[in-house]
Amino acid sequence: PDREQVQYQEKITGIYSLNEKILICQTLQRYDIGEKEQDIIALVGVGKSNREIADELFLSEAVSYTHLRAHET
C-alpha cells in the first residue's frame, strides 16, 4: 500500500478488524478514493451524521454530503 493508504489504516486502527481493514484498503485502491472522502467514510463507519462529520472536519454539511455521495454506485 502507498503512504496515503497506510495513513488511512492508522486512522481506522481499533475501529475495524484486520479483515475489514484489508477490505477497506483494497476498496480504496480500486476506486481511487481521496483523503477527504476517506475521512468521511471513516466517520460514517462509526455512526456520525452529516452534521457531525461537517463539524468535525470543518466543512459545510452540503460539502460533507457531496463528498460522501461522490463515490456511490
PDB file of C-alpha atoms in Angstrom:
ATOM      1  CA  PRO A   1       0.000   0.000   0.000  1.00  0.00           C
ATOM      2  CA  ASP A   2       1.085   3.585  -0.591  1.00  0.00           C
ATOM      3  CA  ARG A   3       1.621   6.264   2.069  1.00  0.00           C
ATOM      4  CA  GLU A   4      -1.963   7.530   1.900  1.00  0.00           C
ATOM      5  CA  GLN A   5      -3.342   4.040   2.469  1.00  0.00           C
ATOM      6  CA  VAL A   6      -1.024   3.451   5.429  1.00  0.00           C
ATOM      7  CA  GLN A   7      -2.145   6.754   6.976  1.00  0.00           C
ATOM      8  CA  TYR A   8      -5.761   5.753   6.500  1.00  0.00           C
ATOM      9  CA  GLN A   9      -5.114   2.366   8.077  1.00  0.00           C
ATOM     10  CA  GLU A  10      -3.707   4.168  11.107  1.00  0.00           C
ATOM     11  CA  LYS A  11      -6.889   6.263  11.355  1.00  0.00           C
ATOM     12  CA  ILE A  12      -9.110   3.194  11.474  1.00  0.00           C
ATOM     13  CA  THR A  13      -6.994   1.140  13.876  1.00  0.00           C
ATOM     14  CA  GLY A  14      -9.204  -0.092  16.666  1.00  0.00           C
ATOM     15  CA  ILE A  15     -12.418   0.558  14.764  1.00  0.00           C
ATOM     16  CA  TYR A  16     -12.297  -2.352  12.335  1.00  0.00           C
ATOM     17  CA  SER A  17     -10.997  -5.921  12.390  1.00  0.00           C
ATOM     18  CA  LEU A  18      -7.915  -6.863  10.356  1.00  0.00           C
ATOM     19  CA  ASN A  19     -10.051  -8.421   7.606  1.00  0.00           C
ATOM     20  CA  GLU A  20     -12.178  -5.278   7.415  1.00  0.00           C
ATOM     21  CA  LYS A  21      -9.041  -3.104   7.201  1.00  0.00           C
ATOM     22  CA  ILE A  22      -7.725  -5.205   4.316  1.00  0.00           C
ATOM     23  CA  LEU A  23     -11.060  -4.921   2.507  1.00  0.00           C
ATOM     24  CA  ILE A  24     -11.118  -1.153   3.040  1.00  0.00           C
ATOM     25  CA  CYS A  25      -7.592  -0.750   1.637  1.00  0.00           C
ATOM     26  CA  GLN A  26      -8.455  -2.873  -1.401  1.00  0.00           C
ATOM     27  CA  THR A  27     -11.573  -0.774  -1.990  1.00  0.00           C
ATOM     28  CA  LEU A  28      -9.610   2.478  -1.706  1.00  0.00           C
ATOM     29  CA  GLN A  29      -7.150   1.214  -4.304  1.00  0.00           C
ATOM     30  CA  ARG A  30      -9.887   0.089  -6.671  1.00  0.00           C
ATOM     31  CA  TYR A  31     -11.934   3.289  -6.565  1.00  0.00           C
ATOM     32  CA  ASP A  32      -9.174   5.885  -6.033  1.00  0.00           C
ATOM     33  CA  ILE A  33     -10.901   7.428  -3.025  1.00  0.00           C
ATOM     34  CA  GLY A  34      -9.286  10.676  -1.856  1.00  0.00           C
ATOM     35  CA  GLU A  35      -8.212  11.597   1.654  1.00  0.00           C
ATOM     36  CA  LYS A  36     -11.261  13.762   2.424  1.00  0.00           C
ATOM     37  CA  GLU A  37     -13.617  11.005   1.301  1.00  0.00           C
ATOM     38  CA  GLN A  38     -11.634   8.526   3.414  1.00  0.00           C
ATOM     39  CA  ASP A  39     -12.128  10.729   6.463  1.00  0.00           C
ATOM     40  CA  ILE A  40     -15.846  10.961   5.792  1.00  0.00           C
ATOM     41  CA  ILE A  41     -16.179   7.209   5.222  1.00  0.00           C
ATOM     42  CA  ALA A  42     -14.372   6.514   8.499  1.00  0.00           C
ATOM     43  CA  LEU A  43     -16.733   8.834  10.385  1.00  0.00           C
ATOM     44  CA  VAL A  44     -19.808   7.310   8.739  1.00  0.00           C
ATOM     45  CA  GLY A  45     -18.441   3.921   9.789  1.00  0.00           C
ATOM     46  CA  VAL A  46     -18.615   4.939  13.430  1.00  0.00           C
ATOM     47  CA  GLY A  47     -22.168   6.260  13.075  1.00  0.00           C
ATOM     48  CA  LYS A  48     -21.628  10.008  12.641  1.00  0.00           C
ATOM     49  CA  SER A  49     -24.327  12.091  10.944  1.00  0.00           C
ATOM     50  CA  ASN A  50     -23.651  14.520   8.082  1.00  0.00           C
ATOM     51  CA  ARG A  51     -23.826  17.405  10.567  1.00  0.00           C
ATOM     52  CA  GLU A  52     -21.352  15.729  12.969  1.00  0.00           C
ATOM     53  CA  ILE A  53     -18.991  14.936  10.092  1.00  0.00           C
ATOM     54  CA  ALA A  54     -19.163  18.507   8.817  1.00  0.00           C
ATOM     55  CA  ASP A  55     -18.436  19.886  12.291  1.00  0.00           C
ATOM     56  CA  GLU A  56     -15.541  17.504  12.930  1.00  0.00           C
ATOM     57  CA  LEU A  57     -13.870  18.107   9.553  1.00  0.00           C
ATOM     58  CA  PHE A  58     -14.654  21.857   9.424  1.00  0.00           C
ATOM     59  CA  LEU A  59     -16.843  21.500   6.320  1.00  0.00           C
ATOM     60  CA  SER A  60     -20.322  22.655   5.475  1.00  0.00           C
ATOM     61  CA  GLU A  61     -22.932  19.944   5.752  1.00  0.00           C
ATOM     62  CA  ALA A  62     -23.504  20.199   1.984  1.00  0.00           C
ATOM     63  CA  VAL A  63     -19.801  19.591   1.241  1.00  0.00           C
ATOM     64  CA  SER A  64     -19.774  16.612   3.596  1.00  0.00           C
ATOM     65  CA  TYR A  65     -22.817  15.194   1.803  1.00  0.00           C
ATOM     66  CA  THR A  66     -21.270  15.831  -1.635  1.00  0.00           C
ATOM     67  CA  HIS A  67     -18.032  14.018  -0.722  1.00  0.00           C
ATOM     68  CA  LEU A  68     -19.999  11.107   0.699  1.00  0.00           C
ATOM     69  CA  ARG A  69     -22.127  10.781  -2.439  1.00  0.00           C
ATOM     70  CA  ALA A  70     -19.206  11.226  -4.878  1.00  0.00           C
ATOM     71  CA  HIS A  71     -18.392   7.511  -4.963  1.00  0.00           C
ATOM     72  CA  GLU A  72     -21.853   5.972  -4.776  1.00  0.00           C
ATOM     73  CA  THR A  73     -22.619   3.458  -7.451  1.00  0.00           C
TER      74      THR A  73
END
